[in-house]
PDB file of C-alpha atoms and ligand atoms in Angstrom:
ATOM      1  CA  MET A   7    -185.871  22.255  39.577  1.00 96.00           C
ATOM      2  CA  PHE A   8    -188.225  19.315  38.986  1.00 96.00           C
ATOM      3  CA  ILE A   9    -186.577  15.981  38.670  1.00 97.00           C
ATOM      4  CA  ASP A  10    -188.288  12.844  37.191  1.00 96.00           C
ATOM      5  CA  VAL A  11    -186.272   9.979  38.491  1.00 97.00           C
ATOM      6  CA  SER A  12    -188.109   7.478  36.231  1.00 95.00           C
ATOM      7  CA  LYS A  13    -186.625   9.282  33.205  1.00 96.00           C
ATOM      8  CA  CYS A  14    -182.962   9.333  34.495  1.00 98.00           C
ATOM      9  CA  THR A  15    -181.015   6.619  32.791  1.00 97.00           C
ATOM     10  CA  GLY A  16    -177.812   7.322  34.643  1.00 97.00           C
ATOM     11  CA  CYS A  17    -175.909   8.562  31.644  1.00 98.00           C
ATOM     12  CA  TYR A  18    -173.996  11.151  33.822  1.00 98.00           C
ATOM     13  CA  SER A  19    -174.388  13.856  31.140  1.00 98.00           C
ATOM     14  CA  CYS A  20    -175.569  16.345  33.816  1.00 98.00           C
ATOM     15  CA  PHE A  21    -172.565  15.558  36.032  1.00 98.00           C
ATOM     16  CA  LEU A  22    -170.137  16.106  33.118  1.00 98.00           C
ATOM     17  CA  ALA A  23    -171.873  19.281  31.889  1.00 98.00           C
ATOM     18  CA  CYS A  24    -171.437  20.638  35.420  1.00 98.00           C
ATOM     19  CA  LYS A  25    -167.823  19.689  35.354  1.00 98.00           C
ATOM     20  CA  ASP A  26    -167.282  21.208  31.923  1.00 98.00           C
ATOM     21  CA  GLU A  27    -168.806  24.480  33.262  1.00 98.00           C
ATOM     22  CA  TYR A  28    -166.952  24.761  36.558  1.00 98.00           C
ATOM     23  CA  CYS A  29    -163.659  22.855  36.344  1.00 97.00           C
ATOM     24  CA  GLY A  30    -160.857  25.336  35.782  1.00 96.00           C
ATOM     25  CA  ASN A  31    -163.379  28.308  35.529  1.00 97.00           C
ATOM     26  CA  ASP A  32    -163.813  31.053  38.079  1.00 97.00           C
ATOM     27  CA  TYR A  33    -166.902  33.010  38.151  1.00 98.00           C
ATOM     28  CA  PRO A  34    -166.342  35.917  40.602  1.00 96.00           C
ATOM     29  CA  GLY A  35    -169.143  36.545  42.994  1.00 96.00           C
ATOM     30  CA  TYR A  36    -170.744  33.194  42.123  1.00 98.00           C
ATOM     31  CA  SER A  37    -168.115  30.330  42.508  1.00 98.00           C
ATOM     32  CA  ALA A  38    -164.408  29.482  42.491  1.00 97.00           C
ATOM     33  CA  SER A  39    -163.326  26.826  40.007  1.00 97.00           C
ATOM     34  CA  GLN A  40    -164.341  23.356  40.854  1.00 97.00           C
ATOM     35  CA  PRO A  41    -161.452  20.732  41.421  1.00 96.00           C
ATOM     36  CA  SER A  42    -161.547  18.135  38.734  1.00 93.00           C
ATOM     37  CA  THR A  43    -161.971  15.315  41.222  1.00 95.00           C
ATOM     38  CA  GLY A  44    -163.732  14.816  44.463  1.00 96.00           C
ATOM     39  CA  HIS A  45    -166.703  17.268  44.018  1.00 97.00           C
ATOM     40  CA  TYR A  46    -170.244  16.100  42.842  1.00 98.00           C
ATOM     41  CA  TRP A  47    -172.264  19.361  42.496  1.00 98.00           C
ATOM     42  CA  MET A  48    -174.760  17.103  40.583  1.00 98.00           C
ATOM     43  CA  ARG A  49    -174.479  13.723  42.280  1.00 97.00           C
ATOM     44  CA  LEU A  50    -176.270  10.702  40.858  1.00 97.00           C
ATOM     45  CA  VAL A  51    -177.145   8.652  43.887  1.00 97.00           C
ATOM     46  CA  GLU A  52    -177.492   5.112  42.755  1.00 97.00           C
ATOM     47  CA  LYS A  53    -180.230   3.014  44.513  1.00 95.00           C
ATOM     48  CA  GLU A  54    -180.016  -0.604  43.959  1.00 95.00           C
ATOM     49  CA  ARG A  55    -183.134  -2.579  44.888  1.00 94.00           C
ATOM     50  CA  GLY A  56    -184.392  -6.076  45.186  1.00 93.00           C
ATOM     51  CA  THR A  57    -182.628  -9.371  44.907  1.00 90.00           C
ATOM     52  CA  TYR A  58    -181.578 -11.424  41.964  1.00 90.00           C
ATOM     53  CA  PRO A  59    -183.298 -11.973  39.648  1.00 91.00           C
ATOM     54  CA  LYS A  60    -185.714  -9.091  40.478  1.00 93.00           C
ATOM     55  CA  VAL A  61    -183.223  -6.191  40.691  1.00 94.00           C
ATOM     56  CA  LYS A  62    -183.755  -2.550  39.768  1.00 94.00           C
ATOM     57  CA  LEU A  63    -181.281   0.259  39.536  1.00 96.00           C
ATOM     58  CA  ASP A  64    -182.442   3.885  39.938  1.00 96.00           C
ATOM     59  CA  TYR A  65    -180.425   7.030  39.776  1.00 98.00           C
ATOM     60  CA  VAL A  66    -181.587  10.108  41.809  1.00 98.00           C
ATOM     61  CA  PRO A  67    -179.965  13.258  40.485  1.00 98.00           C
ATOM     62  CA  THR A  68    -178.926  15.250  43.576  1.00 98.00           C
ATOM     63  CA  PRO A  69    -177.908  18.998  43.332  1.00 98.00           C
ATOM     64  CA  CYS A  70    -178.083  21.595  45.954  1.00 98.00           C
ATOM     65  CA  MET A  71    -181.794  21.698  47.085  1.00 98.00           C
ATOM     66  CA  GLN A  72    -181.806  25.646  47.143  1.00 98.00           C
ATOM     67  CA  CYS A  73    -183.664  25.429  50.473  1.00 98.00           C
ATOM     68  CA  ARG A  74    -185.961  28.316  51.606  1.00 96.00           C
ATOM     69  CA  GLU A  75    -184.947  27.523  55.275  1.00 97.00           C
ATOM     70  CA  ALA A  76    -181.281  26.706  54.414  1.00 97.00           C
ATOM     71  CA  SER A  77    -179.166  25.460  57.225  1.00 97.00           C
ATOM     72  CA  CYS A  78    -176.079  26.397  55.311  1.00 98.00           C
ATOM     73  CA  ILE A  79    -177.099  30.059  55.481  1.00 98.00           C
ATOM     74  CA  LYS A  80    -177.709  29.857  59.253  1.00 96.00           C
ATOM     75  CA  SER A  81    -174.237  28.360  59.975  1.00 96.00           C
ATOM     76  CA  SER A  82    -172.284  30.756  57.899  1.00 96.00           C
ATOM     77  CA  LYS A  83    -170.607  33.985  59.141  1.00 95.00           C
ATOM     78  CA  ASN A  84    -170.297  37.466  57.445  1.00 95.00           C
ATOM     79  CA  GLY A  85    -173.315  36.805  55.153  1.00 95.00           C
ATOM     80  CA  SER A  86    -171.094  34.446  53.146  1.00 97.00           C
ATOM     81  CA  VAL A  87    -173.952  32.157  52.256  1.00 98.00           C
ATOM     82  CA  TYR A  88    -177.192  33.940  51.205  1.00 98.00           C
ATOM     83  CA  ARG A  89    -180.428  33.437  49.228  1.00 97.00           C
ATOM     84  CA  ARG A  90    -181.115  35.610  46.301  1.00 97.00           C
ATOM     85  CA  SER A  91    -184.426  36.963  45.474  1.00 95.00           C
ATOM     86  CA  ASP A  92    -184.905  34.313  42.848  1.00 94.00           C
ATOM     87  CA  GLY A  93    -184.349  31.635  45.538  1.00 95.00           C
ATOM     88  CA  ILE A  94    -180.953  30.522  44.603  1.00 97.00           C
ATOM     89  CA  VAL A  95    -178.614  29.947  47.544  1.00 98.00           C
ATOM     90  CA  ILE A  96    -174.966  31.125  46.774  1.00 98.00           C
ATOM     91  CA  ILE A  97    -171.816  30.563  48.718  1.00 98.00           C
ATOM     92  CA  ASP A  98    -169.663  33.689  48.183  1.00 98.00           C
ATOM     93  CA  PRO A  99    -166.340  32.171  47.159  1.00 97.00           C
ATOM     94  CA  GLU A 100    -164.418  35.153  48.789  1.00 97.00           C
ATOM     95  CA  LYS A 101    -166.427  35.688  51.974  1.00 97.00           C
ATOM     96  CA  ALA A 102    -166.749  32.000  52.715  1.00 98.00           C
ATOM     97  CA  LYS A 103    -162.934  31.320  52.673  1.00 97.00           C
ATOM     98  CA  GLY A 104    -161.789  29.282  55.608  1.00 97.00           C
ATOM     99  CA  GLN A 105    -165.369  28.382  56.740  1.00 98.00           C
ATOM    100  CA  LYS A 106    -165.010  24.627  56.562  1.00 97.00           C
ATOM    101  CA  GLU A 107    -167.934  24.238  58.970  1.00 97.00           C
ATOM    102  CA  ILE A 108    -170.305  25.203  56.305  1.00 98.00           C
ATOM    103  CA  VAL A 109    -169.656  21.852  54.548  1.00 98.00           C
ATOM    104  CA  SER A 110    -171.214  19.810  57.483  1.00 97.00           C
ATOM    105  CA  SER A 111    -174.169  22.304  57.937  1.00 98.00           C
ATOM    106  CA  CYS A 112    -175.984  20.725  55.045  1.00 98.00           C
ATOM    107  CA  PRO A 113    -177.720  17.505  55.816  1.00 98.00           C
ATOM    108  CA  TYR A 114    -178.058  16.708  52.120  1.00 98.00           C
ATOM    109  CA  ARG A 115    -174.338  16.520  52.021  1.00 97.00           C
ATOM    110  CA  VAL A 116    -174.061  18.595  48.850  1.00 98.00           C
ATOM    111  CA  ILE A 117    -171.463  21.017  50.017  1.00 98.00           C
ATOM    112  CA  TYR A 118    -167.786  20.171  49.148  1.00 98.00           C
ATOM    113  CA  TRP A 119    -164.470  21.425  50.475  1.00 98.00           C
ATOM    114  CA  ASN A 120    -161.975  22.879  47.978  1.00 98.00           C
ATOM    115  CA  GLU A 121    -158.804  22.164  49.694  1.00 97.00           C
ATOM    116  CA  GLU A 122    -156.560  24.219  47.244  1.00 96.00           C
ATOM    117  CA  LYS A 123    -158.730  27.224  47.450  1.00 96.00           C
ATOM    118  CA  GLY A 124    -159.811  26.844  51.181  1.00 97.00           C
ATOM    119  CA  VAL A 125    -163.500  27.411  50.269  1.00 98.00           C
ATOM    120  CA  PRO A 126    -166.684  25.402  50.596  1.00 98.00           C
ATOM    121  CA  GLN A 127    -168.516  24.977  47.179  1.00 98.00           C
ATOM    122  CA  LYS A 128    -171.763  23.593  45.796  1.00 98.00           C
ATOM    123  CA  CYS A 129    -174.239  23.797  42.973  1.00 98.00           C
ATOM    124  CA  THR A 130    -175.182  27.332  42.195  1.00 98.00           C
ATOM    125  CA  PHE A 131    -178.076  26.498  39.853  1.00 98.00           C
ATOM    126  CA  CYS A 132    -175.651  28.139  37.274  1.00 98.00           C
ATOM    127  CA  ALA A 133    -176.675  31.465  38.632  1.00 98.00           C
ATOM    128  CA  HIS A 134    -173.999  33.211  36.440  1.00 98.00           C
ATOM    129  CA  LEU A 135    -175.520  31.919  33.240  1.00 98.00           C
ATOM    130  CA  LEU A 136    -179.117  32.833  34.262  1.00 97.00           C
ATOM    131  CA  ASP A 137    -177.916  36.305  35.067  1.00 98.00           C
ATOM    132  CA  GLU A 138    -176.607  36.310  31.320  1.00 97.00           C
ATOM    133  CA  GLY A 139    -180.038  35.441  30.233  1.00 97.00           C
ATOM    134  CA  TRP A 140    -179.822  31.643  29.937  1.00 97.00           C
ATOM    135  CA  LYS A 141    -183.254  29.995  30.613  1.00 95.00           C
ATOM    136  CA  GLU A 142    -181.802  26.898  32.278  1.00 96.00           C
ATOM    137  CA  PRO A 143    -178.538  25.529  33.869  1.00 98.00           C
ATOM    138  CA  ARG A 144    -176.000  23.469  32.019  1.00 98.00           C
ATOM    139  CA  CYS A 145    -177.045  20.200  33.508  1.00 98.00           C
ATOM    140  CA  VAL A 146    -180.763  20.680  32.699  1.00 98.00           C
ATOM    141  CA  GLU A 147    -179.842  21.720  29.139  1.00 97.00           C
ATOM    142  CA  THR A 148    -177.805  18.753  28.536  1.00 98.00           C
ATOM    143  CA  CYS A 149    -180.170  15.978  29.909  1.00 98.00           C
ATOM    144  CA  PRO A 150    -181.029  13.944  26.942  1.00 97.00           C
ATOM    145  CA  THR A 151    -184.272  12.394  28.439  1.00 97.00           C
ATOM    146  CA  GLY A 152    -185.856  15.435  29.907  1.00 96.00           C
ATOM    147  CA  ALA A 153    -185.396  14.109  33.473  1.00 97.00           C
ATOM    148  CA  LEU A 154    -184.376  17.594  34.741  1.00 97.00           C
ATOM    149  CA  VAL A 155    -186.814  20.554  34.289  1.00 96.00           C
ATOM    150  CA  PHE A 156    -186.031  24.104  35.274  1.00 96.00           C
ATOM    151  CA  GLY A 157    -188.357  27.080  35.725  1.00 93.00           C
ATOM    152  CA  ASP A 158    -189.999  29.779  37.794  1.00 91.00           C
ATOM    153  CA  MET A 159    -192.240  28.189  40.419  1.00 85.00           C
ATOM    154  CA  ASN A 160    -193.810  31.558  41.094  1.00 85.00           C
ATOM    155  CA  ASP A 161    -195.160  31.772  37.542  1.00 88.00           C
ATOM    156  CA  PRO A 162    -198.245  29.462  37.212  1.00 87.00           C
ATOM    157  CA  GLU A 163    -197.805  29.309  33.490  1.00 87.00           C
ATOM    158  CA  SER A 164    -194.172  28.030  33.446  1.00 87.00           C
ATOM    159  CA  GLY A 165    -193.705  24.449  32.417  1.00 85.00           C
ATOM    160  CA  LEU A 166    -192.305  23.689  35.893  1.00 87.00           C
ATOM    161  CA  SER A 167    -195.380  24.871  37.576  1.00 88.00           C
ATOM    162  CA  LYS A 168    -197.631  22.897  35.216  1.00 87.00           C
ATOM    163  CA  LEU A 169    -195.578  19.721  35.836  1.00 86.00           C
ATOM    164  CA  ARG A 170    -195.668  20.339  39.571  1.00 84.00           C
ATOM    165  CA  SER A 171    -199.384  20.700  39.598  1.00 84.00           C
ATOM    166  CA  SER A 172    -200.199  17.783  37.483  1.00 84.00           C
ATOM    167  CA  GLN A 173    -198.227  15.201  39.315  1.00 86.00           C
ATOM    168  CA  ASP A 174    -197.678  14.183  43.041  1.00 87.00           C
ATOM    169  CA  VAL A 175    -194.359  15.703  43.643  1.00 94.00           C
ATOM    170  CA  GLU A 176    -192.196  14.814  46.665  1.00 95.00           C
ATOM    171  CA  ILE A 177    -189.124  16.269  48.287  1.00 96.00           C
ATOM    172  CA  LEU A 178    -186.064  14.482  49.523  1.00 97.00           C
ATOM    173  CA  HIS A 179    -185.907  14.145  53.266  1.00 97.00           C
ATOM    174  CA  PRO A 180    -188.914  16.254  54.434  1.00 96.00           C
ATOM    175  CA  GLU A 181    -187.882  15.568  57.880  1.00 97.00           C
ATOM    176  CA  TYR A 182    -185.073  17.954  57.573  1.00 97.00           C
ATOM    177  CA  GLU A 183    -187.651  20.809  57.375  1.00 97.00           C
ATOM    178  CA  LEU A 184    -185.453  22.960  55.112  1.00 97.00           C
ATOM    179  CA  ASN A 185    -188.288  23.531  52.481  1.00 96.00           C
ATOM    180  CA  PRO A 186    -186.250  22.755  49.349  1.00 97.00           C
ATOM    181  CA  GLY A 187    -186.736  24.279  45.927  1.00 95.00           C
ATOM    182  CA  VAL A 188    -185.980  20.973  44.190  1.00 97.00           C
ATOM    183  CA  CYS A 189    -188.724  18.463  43.865  1.00 95.00           C
ATOM    184  CA  TYR A 190    -189.054  15.034  42.573  1.00 96.00           C
ATOM    185  CA  VAL A 191    -191.402  12.478  40.999  1.00 94.00           C
ATOM    186  CA  GLY A 192    -190.642   8.741  40.657  1.00 93.00           C
ATOM    187  CA  LEU A 193    -188.514   8.476  43.684  1.00 96.00           C
ATOM    188  CA  PRO A 194    -187.649   4.770  44.386  1.00 95.00           C
ATOM    189  CA  LYS A 195    -190.224   3.008  46.693  1.00 95.00           C
ATOM    190  CA  ARG A 196    -190.723  -0.646  47.631  1.00 97.00           C
ATOM    191  CA  PHE A 197    -191.877  -3.339  45.346  1.00 98.00           C
ATOM    192  CA  ILE A 198    -193.184  -6.833  45.467  1.00 98.00           C
ATOM    193  CA  ALA A 199    -192.712  -9.321  42.749  1.00 98.00           C
ATOM    194  CA  GLY A 200    -192.793 -13.065  41.906  1.00 97.00           C
ATOM    195  CA  GLU A 201    -193.233 -15.705  39.168  1.00 97.00           C
ATOM    196  CA  VAL A 202    -196.129 -17.911  38.896  1.00 97.00           C
ATOM    197  CA  ILE A 203    -195.774 -21.633  37.679  1.00 97.00           C
ATOM    198  CA  LEU A 204    -198.577 -23.883  36.896  1.00 97.00           C
ATOM    199  CA  GLY A 205    -197.859 -27.350  38.434  1.00 94.00           C
ATOM    200  CA  ASN A 206    -199.236 -29.338  35.406  1.00 93.00           C
ATOM    201  CA  GLN A 207    -197.447 -27.001  32.888  1.00 93.00           C
ATOM    202  CA  PRO A 208    -194.025 -26.342  34.444  1.00 91.00           C
ATOM    203  CA  ASP A 209    -192.263 -25.670  31.049  1.00 92.00           C
ATOM    204  CA  GLU A 210    -194.885 -23.091  29.996  1.00 93.00           C
ATOM    205  CA  CYS A 211    -194.883 -19.438  31.062  1.00 94.00           C
ATOM    206  CA  ALA A 212    -197.940 -18.880  33.204  1.00 97.00           C
ATOM    207  CA  GLU A 213    -199.387 -15.794  31.471  1.00 97.00           C
ATOM    208  CA  GLY A 214    -202.523 -13.860  32.581  1.00 97.00           C
ATOM    209  CA  ILE A 215    -202.827 -15.245  36.105  1.00 97.00           C
ATOM    210  CA  SER A 216    -204.733 -13.034  38.446  1.00 98.00           C
ATOM    211  CA  VAL A 217    -202.522 -11.549  41.340  1.00 98.00           C
ATOM    212  CA  THR A 218    -204.106  -9.170  43.794  1.00 98.00           C
ATOM    213  CA  LEU A 219    -202.343  -6.988  46.271  1.00 98.00           C
ATOM    214  CA  VAL A 220    -204.284  -6.136  49.412  1.00 98.00           C
ATOM    215  CA  SER A 221    -203.426  -3.577  52.153  1.00 96.00           C
ATOM    216  CA  GLU A 222    -205.198  -1.611  54.852  1.00 94.00           C
ATOM    217  CA  THR A 223    -205.777   1.242  52.376  1.00 91.00           C
ATOM    218  CA  GLY A 224    -206.987  -0.764  49.414  1.00 94.00           C
ATOM    219  CA  MET A 225    -206.527  -3.249  46.703  1.00 96.00           C
ATOM    220  CA  GLN A 226    -204.545  -3.560  43.416  1.00 97.00           C
ATOM    221  CA  ASN A 227    -205.345  -6.095  40.838  1.00 97.00           C
ATOM    222  CA  GLY A 228    -202.739  -7.315  38.391  1.00 97.00           C
ATOM    223  CA  LYS A 229    -201.918 -10.245  35.941  1.00 98.00           C
ATOM    224  CA  THR A 230    -198.850 -12.035  35.274  1.00 98.00           C
ATOM    225  CA  ASP A 231    -197.000 -10.989  32.102  1.00 98.00           C
ATOM    226  CA  HIS A 232    -195.785 -13.132  29.103  1.00 97.00           C
ATOM    227  CA  TYR A 233    -193.154 -14.746  31.412  1.00 96.00           C
ATOM    228  CA  GLY A 234    -195.465 -15.493  34.178  1.00 97.00           C
ATOM    229  CA  ASP A 235    -193.936 -12.642  36.197  1.00 97.00           C
ATOM    230  CA  PHE A 236    -195.832  -9.951  38.377  1.00 98.00           C
ATOM    231  CA  GLU A 237    -194.793  -6.910  40.186  1.00 97.00           C
ATOM    232  CA  PHE A 238    -196.387  -4.217  42.259  1.00 97.00           C
ATOM    233  CA  GLU A 239    -194.247  -1.130  42.277  1.00 95.00           C
ATOM    234  CA  GLY A 240    -194.234   2.183  44.246  1.00 93.00           C
ATOM    235  CA  LEU A 241    -195.295   0.641  47.585  1.00 96.00           C
ATOM    236  CA  GLU A 242    -194.761   2.314  50.926  1.00 94.00           C
ATOM    237  CA  SER A 243    -191.984   1.056  53.269  1.00 95.00           C
ATOM    238  CA  ASN A 244    -192.812  -0.979  56.357  1.00 96.00           C
ATOM    239  CA  LYS A 245    -196.454  -1.679  55.344  1.00 97.00           C
ATOM    240  CA  ASP A 246    -198.246  -5.046  55.683  1.00 98.00           C
ATOM    241  CA  PHE A 247    -199.618  -6.627  52.453  1.00 98.00           C
ATOM    242  CA  VAL A 248    -201.343  -9.694  51.317  1.00 98.00           C
ATOM    243  CA  VAL A 249    -200.672 -11.205  47.867  1.00 98.00           C
ATOM    244  CA  LYS A 250    -203.253 -13.399  46.475  1.00 98.00           C
ATOM    245  CA  ILE A 251    -202.686 -15.601  43.317  1.00 98.00           C
ATOM    246  CA  GLU A 252    -205.896 -17.182  41.846  1.00 97.00           C
ATOM    247  CA  HIS A 253    -206.551 -19.165  38.635  1.00 97.00           C
ATOM    248  CA  GLU A 254    -209.541 -21.158  37.783  1.00 96.00           C
ATOM    249  CA  GLY A 255    -208.877 -24.955  38.176  1.00 96.00           C
ATOM    250  CA  TYR A 256    -205.970 -24.256  40.488  1.00 97.00           C
ATOM    251  CA  SER A 257    -205.597 -23.980  44.239  1.00 97.00           C
ATOM    252  CA  PRO A 258    -205.203 -20.279  45.211  1.00 97.00           C
ATOM    253  CA  ARG A 259    -201.954 -19.135  47.186  1.00 98.00           C
ATOM    254  CA  GLU A 260    -201.787 -16.309  49.550  1.00 98.00           C
ATOM    255  CA  PHE A 261    -198.687 -14.660  51.219  1.00 98.00           C
ATOM    256  CA  SER A 262    -198.517 -12.118  53.930  1.00 98.00           C
ATOM    257  CA  VAL A 263    -195.436  -9.773  53.633  1.00 97.00           C
ATOM    258  CA  LYS A 264    -194.121  -6.600  55.220  1.00 98.00           C
ATOM    259  CA  THR A 265    -192.189  -4.175  52.883  1.00 98.00           C
ATOM    260  CA  ARG A 266    -189.187  -3.690  55.259  1.00 97.00           C
ATOM    261  CA  THR A 267    -187.217  -4.268  51.997  1.00 96.00           C
ATOM    262  CA  ASP A 268    -188.220  -5.011  48.518  1.00 97.00           C
ATOM    263  CA  ILE A 269    -189.726  -8.475  48.183  1.00 97.00           C
ATOM    264  CA  ASN A 270    -189.135 -11.254  45.702  1.00 96.00           C
ATOM    265  CA  LEU A 271    -191.660 -13.995  46.430  1.00 97.00           C
ATOM    266  CA  GLY A 272    -189.739 -16.221  43.948  1.00 95.00           C
ATOM    267  CA  GLU A 273    -191.381 -19.148  42.069  1.00 96.00           C
ATOM    268  CA  ILE A 274    -194.834 -19.737  43.253  1.00 97.00           C
ATOM    269  CA  LEU A 275    -196.444 -23.120  42.227  1.00 97.00           C
ATOM    270  CA  LEU A 276    -200.048 -23.305  41.655  1.00 97.00           C
ATOM    271  CA  GLU A 277    -201.356 -26.986  41.799  1.00 97.00           C
ATOM    272  CA  SER A 278    -204.392 -28.023  39.716  1.00 95.00           C
ATOM    273  CA  VAL A 279    -207.439 -29.307  41.612  1.00 92.00           C
TER     274      VAL A 279
HETATM  275  S1  SF4 B   8    -179.328  21.658  50.113  1.00 74.32           S
HETATM  276 FE1  SF4 B   8    -177.698  22.054  51.592  1.00 74.32          FE
HETATM  277  S2  SF4 B   8    -176.318  23.530  50.613  1.00 74.32           S
HETATM  278 FE2  SF4 B   8    -178.260  23.555  49.470  1.00 74.32          FE
HETATM  279  S3  SF4 B   8    -179.501  25.306  50.368  1.00 74.32           S
HETATM  280 FE3  SF4 B   8    -180.023  23.368  51.395  1.00 74.32          FE
HETATM  281  S4  SF4 B   8    -178.875  23.447  53.131  1.00 74.32           S
HETATM  282 FE4  SF4 B   8    -177.858  24.737  51.749  1.00 74.32          FE
HETATM  283  S1  SF4 B   9    -177.400  23.696  38.104  1.00 74.32           S
HETATM  284 FE1  SF4 B   9    -175.341  24.149  37.338  1.00 74.32          FE
HETATM  285  S2  SF4 B   9    -174.076  24.078  39.150  1.00 74.32           S
HETATM  286 FE2  SF4 B   9    -175.920  23.039  39.771  1.00 74.32          FE
HETATM  287  S3  SF4 B   9    -175.518  20.886  39.251  1.00 74.32           S
HETATM  288 FE3  SF4 B   9    -176.403  21.780  37.360  1.00 74.32          FE
HETATM  289  S4  SF4 B   9    -174.615  22.423  36.238  1.00 74.32           S
HETATM  290 FE4  SF4 B   9    -173.916  22.133  38.205  1.00 74.32          FE
END
């Protein structure tokens, strides 16, 4: 699965489609029915960034990562969690009964305990539907913005493979070293923003002012927008940057910042010379 975070609007259609497919429905060999509350097989992790008035909200859709080195498989007994030849990791709803320890074996925290049935459960990539000939799972089919894409990574001609090769994809928590089958673009990073005001025109929006971001790896040039605002997005965490604001006839300003968090430089006054 390929997930473009920049296209996710947080509408929760994927989450609801998953509930519709699994709540009250048993799929023997694939999954026991999902409880109506408490399980998030497709979880939308909300990431709020910045400080007022420069605030952003991103949603990171998070199903099971279908890891190639899955820790849930290693922790399970009796072959109750296994990886199919197509890469999908399945928790057998019969064999896994009573194995609550499987829930905590996943560092992505995408396995849930079904108290009523005494079984660990998670996203199955809708394997029962794929085995019936469906081309994609319910959550992917229902996403109105195309943020979720499903396909065969081993087929170089599949839409998924083409998307993967055309963009810089990332995985969640590479430090877990579980080699996930779910990849992302547009994961939230740090941003630096601010607003420029010209000292001798305080009631006008300072549009088109040159703003330059300098780091040890290079330089980005930008301009303030119609409102005098600027923003540099997609920056690495904990890196040093210098922001330079220059406009002919005004004294330049310069700020040294470190992206420990997102940074709002606030109102920046340029005085005329
Ligand atoms: S994300 Fe967690 S539950 Fe899914 S395969 Fe990886 S380790 Fe197992
Ligand atoms: S792939 Fe299927 S099981 Fe997994 S989150 Fe989507 S709808 Fe739910």
